[in-house]
mmCIF file of C-alpha atoms and ligand atoms in Angstrom:
data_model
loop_
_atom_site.group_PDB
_atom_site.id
_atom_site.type_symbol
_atom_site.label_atom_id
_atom_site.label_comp_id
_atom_site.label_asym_id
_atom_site.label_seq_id
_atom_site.Cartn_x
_atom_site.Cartn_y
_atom_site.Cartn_z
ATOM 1 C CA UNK H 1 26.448 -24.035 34.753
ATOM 2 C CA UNK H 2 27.964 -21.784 31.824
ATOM 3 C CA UNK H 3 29.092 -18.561 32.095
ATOM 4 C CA UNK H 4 26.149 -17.478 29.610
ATOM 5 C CA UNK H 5 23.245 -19.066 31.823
ATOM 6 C CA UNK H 6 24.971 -17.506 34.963
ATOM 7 C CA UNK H 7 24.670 -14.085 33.496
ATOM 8 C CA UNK H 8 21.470 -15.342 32.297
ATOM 9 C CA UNK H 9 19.936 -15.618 35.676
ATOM 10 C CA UNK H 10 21.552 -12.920 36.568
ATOM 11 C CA UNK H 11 20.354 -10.185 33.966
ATOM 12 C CA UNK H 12 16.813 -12.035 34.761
ATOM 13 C CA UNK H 13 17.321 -11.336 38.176
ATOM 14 C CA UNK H 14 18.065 -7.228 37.423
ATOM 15 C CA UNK H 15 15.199 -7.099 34.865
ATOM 16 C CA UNK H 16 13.074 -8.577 37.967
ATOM 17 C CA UNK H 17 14.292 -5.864 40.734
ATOM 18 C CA UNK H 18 13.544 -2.949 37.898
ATOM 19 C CA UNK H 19 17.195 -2.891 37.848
ATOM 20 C CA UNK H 20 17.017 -3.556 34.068
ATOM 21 C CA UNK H 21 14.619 -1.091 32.340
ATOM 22 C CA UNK H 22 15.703 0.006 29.316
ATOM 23 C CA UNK H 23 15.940 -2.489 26.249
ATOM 24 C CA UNK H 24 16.940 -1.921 22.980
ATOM 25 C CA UNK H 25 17.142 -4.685 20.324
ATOM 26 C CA UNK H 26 17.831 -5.120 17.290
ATOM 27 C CA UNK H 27 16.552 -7.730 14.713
ATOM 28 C CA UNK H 28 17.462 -9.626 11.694
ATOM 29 C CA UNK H 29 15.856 -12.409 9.629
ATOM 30 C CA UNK H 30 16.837 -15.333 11.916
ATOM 31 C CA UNK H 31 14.041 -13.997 14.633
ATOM 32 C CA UNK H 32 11.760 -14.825 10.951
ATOM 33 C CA UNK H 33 13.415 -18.143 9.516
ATOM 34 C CA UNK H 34 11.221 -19.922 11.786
ATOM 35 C CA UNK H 35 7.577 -18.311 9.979
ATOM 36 C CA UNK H 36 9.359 -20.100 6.869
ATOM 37 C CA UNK H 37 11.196 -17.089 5.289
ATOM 38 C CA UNK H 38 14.761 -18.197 4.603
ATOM 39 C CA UNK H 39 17.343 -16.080 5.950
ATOM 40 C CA UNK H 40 20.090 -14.574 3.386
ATOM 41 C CA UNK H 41 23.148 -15.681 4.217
ATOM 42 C CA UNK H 42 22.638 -19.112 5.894
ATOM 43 C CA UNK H 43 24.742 -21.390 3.041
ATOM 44 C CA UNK H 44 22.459 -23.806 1.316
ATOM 45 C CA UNK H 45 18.841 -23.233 2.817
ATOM 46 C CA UNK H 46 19.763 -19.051 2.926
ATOM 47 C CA UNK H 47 18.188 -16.742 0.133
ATOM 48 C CA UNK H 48 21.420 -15.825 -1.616
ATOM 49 C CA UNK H 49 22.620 -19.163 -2.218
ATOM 50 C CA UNK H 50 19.155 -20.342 -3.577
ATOM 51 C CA UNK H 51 19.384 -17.618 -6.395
ATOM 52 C CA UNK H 52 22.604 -19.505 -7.947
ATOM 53 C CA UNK H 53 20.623 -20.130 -10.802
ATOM 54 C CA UNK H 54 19.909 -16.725 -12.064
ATOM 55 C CA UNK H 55 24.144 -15.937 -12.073
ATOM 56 C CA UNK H 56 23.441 -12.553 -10.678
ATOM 57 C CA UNK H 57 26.563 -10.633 -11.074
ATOM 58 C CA UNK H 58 26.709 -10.870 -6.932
ATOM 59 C CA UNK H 59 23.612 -12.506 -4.932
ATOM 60 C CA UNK H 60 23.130 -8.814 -3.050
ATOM 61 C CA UNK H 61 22.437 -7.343 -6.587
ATOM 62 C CA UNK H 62 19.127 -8.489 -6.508
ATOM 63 C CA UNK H 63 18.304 -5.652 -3.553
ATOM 64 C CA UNK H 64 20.944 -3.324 -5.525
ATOM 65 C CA UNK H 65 18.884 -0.201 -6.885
ATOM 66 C CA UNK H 66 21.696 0.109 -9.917
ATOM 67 C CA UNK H 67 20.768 -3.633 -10.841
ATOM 68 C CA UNK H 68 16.667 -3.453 -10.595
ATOM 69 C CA UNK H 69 16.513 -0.410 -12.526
ATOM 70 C CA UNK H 70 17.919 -2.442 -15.316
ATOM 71 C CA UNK H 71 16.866 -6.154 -14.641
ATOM 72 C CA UNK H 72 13.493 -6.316 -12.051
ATOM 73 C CA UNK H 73 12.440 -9.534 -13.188
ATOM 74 C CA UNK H 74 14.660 -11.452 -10.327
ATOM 75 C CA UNK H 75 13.341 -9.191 -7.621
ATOM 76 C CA UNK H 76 9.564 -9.910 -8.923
ATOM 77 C CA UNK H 77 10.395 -14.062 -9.311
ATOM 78 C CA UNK H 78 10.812 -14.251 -5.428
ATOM 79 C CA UNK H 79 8.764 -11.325 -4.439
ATOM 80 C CA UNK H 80 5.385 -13.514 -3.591
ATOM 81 C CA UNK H 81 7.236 -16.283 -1.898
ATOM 82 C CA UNK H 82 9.304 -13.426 0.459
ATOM 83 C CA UNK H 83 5.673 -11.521 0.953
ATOM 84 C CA UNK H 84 5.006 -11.351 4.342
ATOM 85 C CA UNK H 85 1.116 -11.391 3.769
ATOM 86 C CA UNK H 86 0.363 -15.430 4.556
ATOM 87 C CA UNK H 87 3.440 -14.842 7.539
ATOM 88 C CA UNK H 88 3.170 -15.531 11.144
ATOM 89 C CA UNK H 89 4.713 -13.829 13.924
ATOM 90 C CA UNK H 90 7.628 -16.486 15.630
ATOM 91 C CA UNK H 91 7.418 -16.644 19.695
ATOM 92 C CA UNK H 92 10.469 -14.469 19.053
ATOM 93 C CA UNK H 93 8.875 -11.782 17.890
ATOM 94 C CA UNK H 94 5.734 -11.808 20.406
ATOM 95 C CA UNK H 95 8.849 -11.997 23.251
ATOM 96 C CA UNK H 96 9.678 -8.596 21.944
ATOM 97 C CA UNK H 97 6.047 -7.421 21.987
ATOM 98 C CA UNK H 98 6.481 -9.004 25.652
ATOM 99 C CA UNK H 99 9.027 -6.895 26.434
ATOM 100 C CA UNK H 100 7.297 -3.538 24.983
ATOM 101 C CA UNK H 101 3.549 -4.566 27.046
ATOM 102 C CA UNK H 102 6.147 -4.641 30.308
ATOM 103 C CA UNK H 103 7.327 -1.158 29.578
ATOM 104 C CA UNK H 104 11.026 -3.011 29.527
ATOM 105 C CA UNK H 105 11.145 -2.225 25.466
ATOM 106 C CA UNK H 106 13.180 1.314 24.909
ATOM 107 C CA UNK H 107 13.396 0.686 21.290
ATOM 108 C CA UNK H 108 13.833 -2.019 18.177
ATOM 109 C CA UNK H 109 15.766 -1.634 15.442
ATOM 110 C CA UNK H 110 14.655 -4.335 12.620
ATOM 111 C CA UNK H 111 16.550 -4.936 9.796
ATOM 112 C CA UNK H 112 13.147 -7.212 8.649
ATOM 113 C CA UNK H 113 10.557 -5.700 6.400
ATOM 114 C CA UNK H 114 8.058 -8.277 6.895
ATOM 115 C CA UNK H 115 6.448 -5.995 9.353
ATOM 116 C CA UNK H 116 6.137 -9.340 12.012
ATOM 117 C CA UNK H 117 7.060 -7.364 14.953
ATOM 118 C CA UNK H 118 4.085 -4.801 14.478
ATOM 119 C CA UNK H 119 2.126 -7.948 13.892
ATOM 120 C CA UNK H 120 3.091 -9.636 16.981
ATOM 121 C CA UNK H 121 2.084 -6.426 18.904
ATOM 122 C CA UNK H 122 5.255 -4.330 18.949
ATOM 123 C CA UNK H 123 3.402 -0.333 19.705
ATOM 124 C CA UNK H 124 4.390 1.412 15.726
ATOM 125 C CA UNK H 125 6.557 4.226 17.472
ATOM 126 C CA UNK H 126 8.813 1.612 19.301
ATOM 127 C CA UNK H 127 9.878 0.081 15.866
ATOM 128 C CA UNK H 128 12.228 1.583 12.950
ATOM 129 C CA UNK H 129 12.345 -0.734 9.952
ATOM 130 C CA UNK H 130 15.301 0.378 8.901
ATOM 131 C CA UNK H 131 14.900 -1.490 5.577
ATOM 132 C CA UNK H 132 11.707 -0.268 5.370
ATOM 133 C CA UNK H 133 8.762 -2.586 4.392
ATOM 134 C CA UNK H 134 6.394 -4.005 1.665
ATOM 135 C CA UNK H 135 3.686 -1.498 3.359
ATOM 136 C CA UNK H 136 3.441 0.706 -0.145
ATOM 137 C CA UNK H 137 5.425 0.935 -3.465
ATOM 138 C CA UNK H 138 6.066 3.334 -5.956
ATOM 139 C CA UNK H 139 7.778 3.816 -9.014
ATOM 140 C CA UNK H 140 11.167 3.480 -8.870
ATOM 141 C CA UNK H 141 12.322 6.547 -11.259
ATOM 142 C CA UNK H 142 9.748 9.086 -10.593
ATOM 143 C CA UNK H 143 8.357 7.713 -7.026
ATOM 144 C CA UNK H 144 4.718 8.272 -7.987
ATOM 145 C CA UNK H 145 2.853 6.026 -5.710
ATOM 146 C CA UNK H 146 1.370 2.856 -6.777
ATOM 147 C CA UNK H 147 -2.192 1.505 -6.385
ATOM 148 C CA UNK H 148 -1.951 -1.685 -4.001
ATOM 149 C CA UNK H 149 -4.703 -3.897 -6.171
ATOM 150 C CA UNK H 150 -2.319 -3.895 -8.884
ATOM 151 C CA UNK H 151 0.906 -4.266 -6.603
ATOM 152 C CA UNK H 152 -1.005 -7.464 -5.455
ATOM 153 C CA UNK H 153 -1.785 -9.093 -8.747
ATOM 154 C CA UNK H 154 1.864 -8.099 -10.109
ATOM 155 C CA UNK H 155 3.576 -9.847 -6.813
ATOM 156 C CA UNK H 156 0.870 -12.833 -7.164
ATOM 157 C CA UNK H 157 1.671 -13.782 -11.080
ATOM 158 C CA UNK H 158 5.317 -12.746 -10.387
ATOM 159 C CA UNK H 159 5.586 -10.042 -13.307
ATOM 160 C CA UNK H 160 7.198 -6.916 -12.805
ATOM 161 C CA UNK H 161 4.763 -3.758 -12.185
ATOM 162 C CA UNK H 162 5.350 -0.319 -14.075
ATOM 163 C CA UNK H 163 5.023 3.093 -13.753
ATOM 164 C CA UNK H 164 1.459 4.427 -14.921
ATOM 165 C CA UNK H 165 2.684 8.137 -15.085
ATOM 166 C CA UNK H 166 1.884 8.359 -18.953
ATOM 167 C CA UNK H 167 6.037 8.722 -20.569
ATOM 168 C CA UNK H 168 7.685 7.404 -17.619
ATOM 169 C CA UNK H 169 7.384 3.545 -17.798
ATOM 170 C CA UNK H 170 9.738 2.997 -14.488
ATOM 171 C CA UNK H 171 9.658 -0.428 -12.636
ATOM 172 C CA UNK H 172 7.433 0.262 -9.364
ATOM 173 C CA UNK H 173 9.154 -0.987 -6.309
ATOM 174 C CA UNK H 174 7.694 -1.709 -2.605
ATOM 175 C CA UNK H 175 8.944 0.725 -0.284
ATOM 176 C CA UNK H 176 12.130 -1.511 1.328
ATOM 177 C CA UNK H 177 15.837 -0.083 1.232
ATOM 178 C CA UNK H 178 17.819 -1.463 -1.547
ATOM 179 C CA UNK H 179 21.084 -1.573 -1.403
ATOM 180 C CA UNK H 180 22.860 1.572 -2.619
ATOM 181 C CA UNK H 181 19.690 3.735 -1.382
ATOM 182 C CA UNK H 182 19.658 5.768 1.789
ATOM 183 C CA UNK H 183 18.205 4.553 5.398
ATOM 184 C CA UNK H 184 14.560 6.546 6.341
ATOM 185 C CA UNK H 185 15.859 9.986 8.050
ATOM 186 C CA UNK H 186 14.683 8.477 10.922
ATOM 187 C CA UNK H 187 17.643 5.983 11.434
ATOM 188 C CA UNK H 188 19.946 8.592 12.397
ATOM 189 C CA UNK H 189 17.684 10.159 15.024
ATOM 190 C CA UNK H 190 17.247 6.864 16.504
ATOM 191 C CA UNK H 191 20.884 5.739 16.483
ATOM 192 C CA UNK H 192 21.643 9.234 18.189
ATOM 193 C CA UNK H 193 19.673 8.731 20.598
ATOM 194 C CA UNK H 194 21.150 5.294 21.265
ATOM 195 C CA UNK H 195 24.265 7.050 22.090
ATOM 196 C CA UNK H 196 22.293 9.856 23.940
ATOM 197 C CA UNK H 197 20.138 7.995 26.415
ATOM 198 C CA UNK H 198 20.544 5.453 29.459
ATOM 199 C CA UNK H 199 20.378 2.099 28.187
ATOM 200 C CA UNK H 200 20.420 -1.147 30.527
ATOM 201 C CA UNK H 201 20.510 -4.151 28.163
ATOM 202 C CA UNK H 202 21.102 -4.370 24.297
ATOM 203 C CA UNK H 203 19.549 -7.639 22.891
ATOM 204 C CA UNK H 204 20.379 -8.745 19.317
ATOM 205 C CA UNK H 205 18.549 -11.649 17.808
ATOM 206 C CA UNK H 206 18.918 -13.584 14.342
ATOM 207 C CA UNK H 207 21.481 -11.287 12.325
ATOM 208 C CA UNK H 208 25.121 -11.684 10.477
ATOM 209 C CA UNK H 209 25.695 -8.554 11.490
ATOM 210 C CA UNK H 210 27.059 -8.228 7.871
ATOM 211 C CA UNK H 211 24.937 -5.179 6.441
ATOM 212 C CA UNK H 212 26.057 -1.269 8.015
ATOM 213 C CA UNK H 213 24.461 0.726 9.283
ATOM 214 C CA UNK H 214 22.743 -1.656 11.451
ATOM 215 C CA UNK H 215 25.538 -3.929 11.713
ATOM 216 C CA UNK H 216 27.467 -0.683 13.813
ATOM 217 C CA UNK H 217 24.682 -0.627 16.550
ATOM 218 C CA UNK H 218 25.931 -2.922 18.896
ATOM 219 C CA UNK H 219 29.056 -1.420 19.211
ATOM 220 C CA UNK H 220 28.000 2.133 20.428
ATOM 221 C CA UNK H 221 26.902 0.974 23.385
ATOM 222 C CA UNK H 222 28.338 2.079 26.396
ATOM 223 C CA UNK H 223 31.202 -0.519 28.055
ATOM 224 C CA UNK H 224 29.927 -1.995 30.624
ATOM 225 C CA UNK H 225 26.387 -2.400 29.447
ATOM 226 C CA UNK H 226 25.659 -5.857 29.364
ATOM 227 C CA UNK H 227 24.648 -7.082 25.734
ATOM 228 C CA UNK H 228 22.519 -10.422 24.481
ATOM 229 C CA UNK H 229 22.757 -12.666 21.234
ATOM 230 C CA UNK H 230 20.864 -14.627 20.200
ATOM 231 C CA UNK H 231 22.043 -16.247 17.308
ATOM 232 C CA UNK H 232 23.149 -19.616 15.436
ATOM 233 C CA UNK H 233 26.728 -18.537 15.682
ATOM 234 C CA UNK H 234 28.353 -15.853 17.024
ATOM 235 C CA UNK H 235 28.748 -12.559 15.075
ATOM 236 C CA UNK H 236 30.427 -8.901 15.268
ATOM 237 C CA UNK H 237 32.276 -8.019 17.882
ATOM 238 C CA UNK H 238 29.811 -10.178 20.683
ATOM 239 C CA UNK H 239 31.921 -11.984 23.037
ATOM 240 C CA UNK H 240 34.493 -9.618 23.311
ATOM 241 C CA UNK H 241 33.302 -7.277 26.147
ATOM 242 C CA UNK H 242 33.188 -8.930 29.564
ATOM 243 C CA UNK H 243 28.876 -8.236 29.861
ATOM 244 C CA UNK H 244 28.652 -10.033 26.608
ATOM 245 C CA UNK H 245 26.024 -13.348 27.246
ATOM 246 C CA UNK H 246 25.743 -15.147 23.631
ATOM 247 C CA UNK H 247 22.644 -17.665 23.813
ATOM 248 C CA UNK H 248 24.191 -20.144 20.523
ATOM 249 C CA UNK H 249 21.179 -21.685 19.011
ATOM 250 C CA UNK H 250 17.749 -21.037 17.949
ATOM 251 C CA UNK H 251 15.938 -17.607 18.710
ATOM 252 C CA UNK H 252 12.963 -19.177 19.888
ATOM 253 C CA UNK H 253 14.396 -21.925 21.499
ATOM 254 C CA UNK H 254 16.788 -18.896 23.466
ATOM 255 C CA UNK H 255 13.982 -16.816 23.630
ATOM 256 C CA UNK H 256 11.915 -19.142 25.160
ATOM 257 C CA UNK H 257 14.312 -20.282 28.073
ATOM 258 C CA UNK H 258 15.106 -16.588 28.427
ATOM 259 C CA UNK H 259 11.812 -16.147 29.272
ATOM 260 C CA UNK H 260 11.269 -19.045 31.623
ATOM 261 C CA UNK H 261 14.661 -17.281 33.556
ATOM 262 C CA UNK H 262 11.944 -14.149 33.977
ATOM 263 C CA UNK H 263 9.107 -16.654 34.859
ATOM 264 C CA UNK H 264 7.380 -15.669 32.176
ATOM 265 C CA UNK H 265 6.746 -18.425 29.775
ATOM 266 C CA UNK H 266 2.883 -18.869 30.183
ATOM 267 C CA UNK H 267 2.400 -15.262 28.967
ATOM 268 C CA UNK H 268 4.861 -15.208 26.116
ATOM 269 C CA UNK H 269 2.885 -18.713 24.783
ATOM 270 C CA UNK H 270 -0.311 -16.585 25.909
ATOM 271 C CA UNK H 271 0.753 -13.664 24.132
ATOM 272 C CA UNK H 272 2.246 -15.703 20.839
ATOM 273 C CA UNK H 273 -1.311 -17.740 20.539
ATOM 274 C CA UNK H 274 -3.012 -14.013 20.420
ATOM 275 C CA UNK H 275 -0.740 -12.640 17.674
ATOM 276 C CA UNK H 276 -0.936 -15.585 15.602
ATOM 277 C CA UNK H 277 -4.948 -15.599 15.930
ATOM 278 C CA UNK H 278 -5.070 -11.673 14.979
ATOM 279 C CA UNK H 279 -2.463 -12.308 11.957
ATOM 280 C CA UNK H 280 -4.617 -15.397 10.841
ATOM 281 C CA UNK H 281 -7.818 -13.017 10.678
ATOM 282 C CA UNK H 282 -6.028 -10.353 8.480
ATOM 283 C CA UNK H 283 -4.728 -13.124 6.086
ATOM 284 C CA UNK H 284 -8.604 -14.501 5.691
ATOM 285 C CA UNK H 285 -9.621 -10.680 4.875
ATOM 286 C CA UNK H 286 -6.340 -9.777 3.167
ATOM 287 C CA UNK H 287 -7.634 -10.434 -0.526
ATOM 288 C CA UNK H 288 -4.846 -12.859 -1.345
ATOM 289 C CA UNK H 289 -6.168 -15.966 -3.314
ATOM 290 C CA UNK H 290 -5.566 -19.148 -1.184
ATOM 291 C CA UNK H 291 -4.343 -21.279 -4.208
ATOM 292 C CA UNK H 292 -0.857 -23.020 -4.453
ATOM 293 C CA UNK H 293 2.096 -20.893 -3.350
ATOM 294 C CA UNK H 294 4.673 -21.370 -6.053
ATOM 295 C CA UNK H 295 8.180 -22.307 -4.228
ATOM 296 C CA UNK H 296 10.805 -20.413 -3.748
ATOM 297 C CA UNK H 297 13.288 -22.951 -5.768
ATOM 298 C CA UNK H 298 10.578 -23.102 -8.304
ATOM 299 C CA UNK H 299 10.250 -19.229 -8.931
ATOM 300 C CA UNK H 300 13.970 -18.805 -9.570
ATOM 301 C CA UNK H 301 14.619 -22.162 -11.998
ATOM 302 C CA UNK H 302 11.207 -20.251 -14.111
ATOM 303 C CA UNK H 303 12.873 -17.600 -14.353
ATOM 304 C CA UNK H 304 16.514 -18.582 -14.778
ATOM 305 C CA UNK H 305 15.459 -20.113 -17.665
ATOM 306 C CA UNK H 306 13.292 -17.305 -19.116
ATOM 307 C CA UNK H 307 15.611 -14.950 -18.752
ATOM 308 C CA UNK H 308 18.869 -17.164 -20.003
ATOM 309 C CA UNK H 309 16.859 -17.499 -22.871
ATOM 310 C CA UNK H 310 15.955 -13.811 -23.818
ATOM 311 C CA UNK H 311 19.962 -12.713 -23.168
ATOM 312 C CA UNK H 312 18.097 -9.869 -20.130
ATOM 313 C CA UNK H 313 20.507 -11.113 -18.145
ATOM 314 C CA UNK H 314 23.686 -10.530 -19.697
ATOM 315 C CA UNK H 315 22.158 -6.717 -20.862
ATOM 316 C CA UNK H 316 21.704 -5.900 -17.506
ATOM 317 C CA UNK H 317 25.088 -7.506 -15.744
ATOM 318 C CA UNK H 318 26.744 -4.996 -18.189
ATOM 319 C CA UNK H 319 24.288 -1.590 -17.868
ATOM 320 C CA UNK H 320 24.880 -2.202 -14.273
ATOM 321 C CA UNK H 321 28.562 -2.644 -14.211
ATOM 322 C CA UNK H 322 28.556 0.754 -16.161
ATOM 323 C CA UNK H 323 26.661 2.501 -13.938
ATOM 324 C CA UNK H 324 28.169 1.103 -10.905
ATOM 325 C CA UNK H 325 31.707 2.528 -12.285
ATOM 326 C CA UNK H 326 30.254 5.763 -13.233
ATOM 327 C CA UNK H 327 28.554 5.799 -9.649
ATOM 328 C CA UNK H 328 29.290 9.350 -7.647
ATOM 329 C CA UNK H 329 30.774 8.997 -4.586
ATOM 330 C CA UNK H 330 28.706 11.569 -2.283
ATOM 331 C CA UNK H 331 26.093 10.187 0.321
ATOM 332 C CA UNK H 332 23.998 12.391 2.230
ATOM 333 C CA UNK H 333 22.572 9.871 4.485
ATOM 334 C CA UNK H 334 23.892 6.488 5.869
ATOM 335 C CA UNK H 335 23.779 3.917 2.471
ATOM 336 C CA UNK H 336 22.365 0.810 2.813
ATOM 337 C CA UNK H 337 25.659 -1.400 2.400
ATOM 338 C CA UNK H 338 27.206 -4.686 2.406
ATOM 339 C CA UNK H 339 30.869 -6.431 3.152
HETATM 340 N N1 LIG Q 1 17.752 -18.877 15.125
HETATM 341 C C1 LIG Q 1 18.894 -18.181 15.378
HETATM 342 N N2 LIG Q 1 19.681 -17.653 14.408
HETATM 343 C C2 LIG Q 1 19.271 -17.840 13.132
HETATM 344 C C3 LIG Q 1 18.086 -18.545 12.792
HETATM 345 C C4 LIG Q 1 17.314 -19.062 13.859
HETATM 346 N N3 LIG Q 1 16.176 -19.725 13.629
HETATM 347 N N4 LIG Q 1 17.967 -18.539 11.427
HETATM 348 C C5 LIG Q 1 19.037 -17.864 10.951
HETATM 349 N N5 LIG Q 1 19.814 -17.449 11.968
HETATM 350 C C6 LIG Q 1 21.024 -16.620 11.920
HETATM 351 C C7 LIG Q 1 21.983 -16.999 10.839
HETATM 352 O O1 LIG Q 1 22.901 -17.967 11.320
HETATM 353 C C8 LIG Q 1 22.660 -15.651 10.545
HETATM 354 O O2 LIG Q 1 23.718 -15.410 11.464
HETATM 355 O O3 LIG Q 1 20.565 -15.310 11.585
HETATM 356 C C9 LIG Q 1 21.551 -14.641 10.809
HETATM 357 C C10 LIG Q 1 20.880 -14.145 9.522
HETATM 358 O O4 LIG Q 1 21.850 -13.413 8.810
HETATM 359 P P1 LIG Q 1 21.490 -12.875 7.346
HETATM 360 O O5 LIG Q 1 20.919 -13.979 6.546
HETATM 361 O O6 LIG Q 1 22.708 -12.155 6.860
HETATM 362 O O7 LIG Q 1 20.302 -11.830 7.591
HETATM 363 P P2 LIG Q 1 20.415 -10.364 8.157
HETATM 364 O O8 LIG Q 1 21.533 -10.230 9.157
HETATM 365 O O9 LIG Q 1 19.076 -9.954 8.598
HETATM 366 O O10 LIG Q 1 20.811 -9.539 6.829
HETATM 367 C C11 LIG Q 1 20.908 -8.128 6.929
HETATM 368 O O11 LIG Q 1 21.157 -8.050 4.530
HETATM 369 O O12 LIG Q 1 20.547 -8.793 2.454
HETATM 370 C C12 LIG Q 1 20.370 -7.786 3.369
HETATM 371 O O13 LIG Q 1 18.512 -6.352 3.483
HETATM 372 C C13 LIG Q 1 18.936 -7.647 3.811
HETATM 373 O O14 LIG Q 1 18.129 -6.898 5.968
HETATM 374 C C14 LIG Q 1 18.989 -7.823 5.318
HETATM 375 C C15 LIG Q 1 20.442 -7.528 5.639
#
């Protein structure tokens, strides 16, 4: 018996007494790999490496605001095949929604903005996406909001949408956190109150742990708090506090043996199976046409070549550069950033 499945049985065994109460987890795109959204940073089969055709002055510049407002066309290439609106909740998110039915769910931070948790049946005020989500849009440069129709049809033919404030003419952009742009105000009341409040179990599933503010979380919990990963490999600082448990492997392989430990795997299949159905049901009514999803791979060779062709590239490499240099230095609010 490991260490890991020790503690295992053990943190079971103090979530089953009501010693355990108060969860709070946070989330990254491994808990969504397995509804067939790559991750990021997973080399080869991971988002960032797949976008090696389009020689992006860095893979991240893609979500960078100083790099869309110049060059959208990259974001818009992989936009329909990241949409979450054909997704499925994984068992790993309905485990969460688990959690939040048994009262044991204080709070989840999600770095996602494929909205799967709320899918799966995580209650709206238990949930911050702190990258926001593809929810609504609006223009990029003067934030007027953007009709969803035509947000549909731009994401579904892969061209980029623009402003229709008559003189503006900005690139309209779904409401998620690009890099360089500040968190929703609500981050920092949540992660205060992380500090703030009694908390018996932090559980972190499918992230690098690579992206801040987020990537911070797990260390303000109190020593002595016992913390979960779940996770291909380890990450941050996990494994270096004695309550640390890291489950190495799949989340929903983890997720699922965590939840036989808590004698609760008929419910969590139980509770999957009713998430999927609901999800399924909103798809059939959601508008989108069935045909053909283009590929990822296929999205970004188009449009490498396209754009290779026209020179947009190169143009917008070098506006960005400039503005990057030329980029002031004060931040209100936690910035979305990377390294
Ligand atoms: N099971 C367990 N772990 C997995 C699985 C899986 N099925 N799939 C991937 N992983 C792990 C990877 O090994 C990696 O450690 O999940 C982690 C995903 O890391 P990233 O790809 O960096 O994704 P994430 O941590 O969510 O990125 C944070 O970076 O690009 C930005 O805005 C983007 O929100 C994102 C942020």
């Amino acid at each position: 018996m490991t260490s890991a499945s020790t503690n295992l049985t053990d943190i079971a065994n103090r979530i089953q007494t009501g010693e355990v109460t108060r969860i709070v987890a946070l989330t990254g795109a491994g808990i969504s790999t397995a509804a067939g959204v790559p991750d990021f940073r997973t080399p080869t089969s991971g988002l960032y490496d797949q976008l090696a055709p389009l020689k992006l002055p860095y893979p991240e510049a893609i979500f960078h605001i100083n790099y869309f407002s110049h060059t959208p066309e990259p974001f818009y290439a992989i936009a329909r095949a990241r949409h979450p609106r054909n997704l499925r909740p994984t068992i790993s998110h309905a485990f969460l929604a688990l959690l939040a039915r048994k009262n044991l769910l204080s709070f989840l931070f999600t770095q996602n903005i494929d909205s799967l948790e709320l899918d799966a049946g995580v209650p709206a005020e238990k949930v911050l996406q702190t990258h926001g989500s593809w929810k609504a849009q609006r223009c990029h440069k003067c934030k007027v909001p953007y009709p969803d129709d035509l947000m549909q049809r731009a994401i579904r033919v892969g061209e980029v949408p623009y402003c229709l404030e008559a003189g503006c003419g900005g690139a309209v952009k779904p409401d998620v956190v690009f890099f360089g742009e500040s968190l929703p105000e609500r981050y920092e009341v949540e992660e205060r109150r992380l500090t703030r409040k009694k908390v018996d179990l932090m559980l972190v599933m499918g992230t690098s742990l690579k992206v801040a503010p987020c990537s911070r979380l797990p260390g303000l919990i109190e020593e002595g708090v016992p913390r979960i990963l779940i996770n291909r490999e380890k990450v941050g600082d996990f494994g270096t506090r004695k309550g640390d448990i890291c489950l190495l492997g799949t989340c929903d392989e983890k997720v699922r043996r965590l939840a036989d430990e808590l004698g609760w795997g008929d419910e969590l299949e139980g509770i999957w199976a009713e998430a999927v159905g609901r999800k399924e049901e909103t798809n059939r009514r959601g508008g989108w046409d069935s045909e053909e999803e283009p590929g990822l791979e296929e999205s970004i060779q188009k449009l490498a070549e396209k754009m290779t062709e026209a020179g947009r590239i190169s143009q917008g490499h070098r506006r960005m550069l400039e503005q990057h240099l030329g980029e002031k230095f004060a931040h209100v609010l936690p910035r979305k950033s990377f390294g």
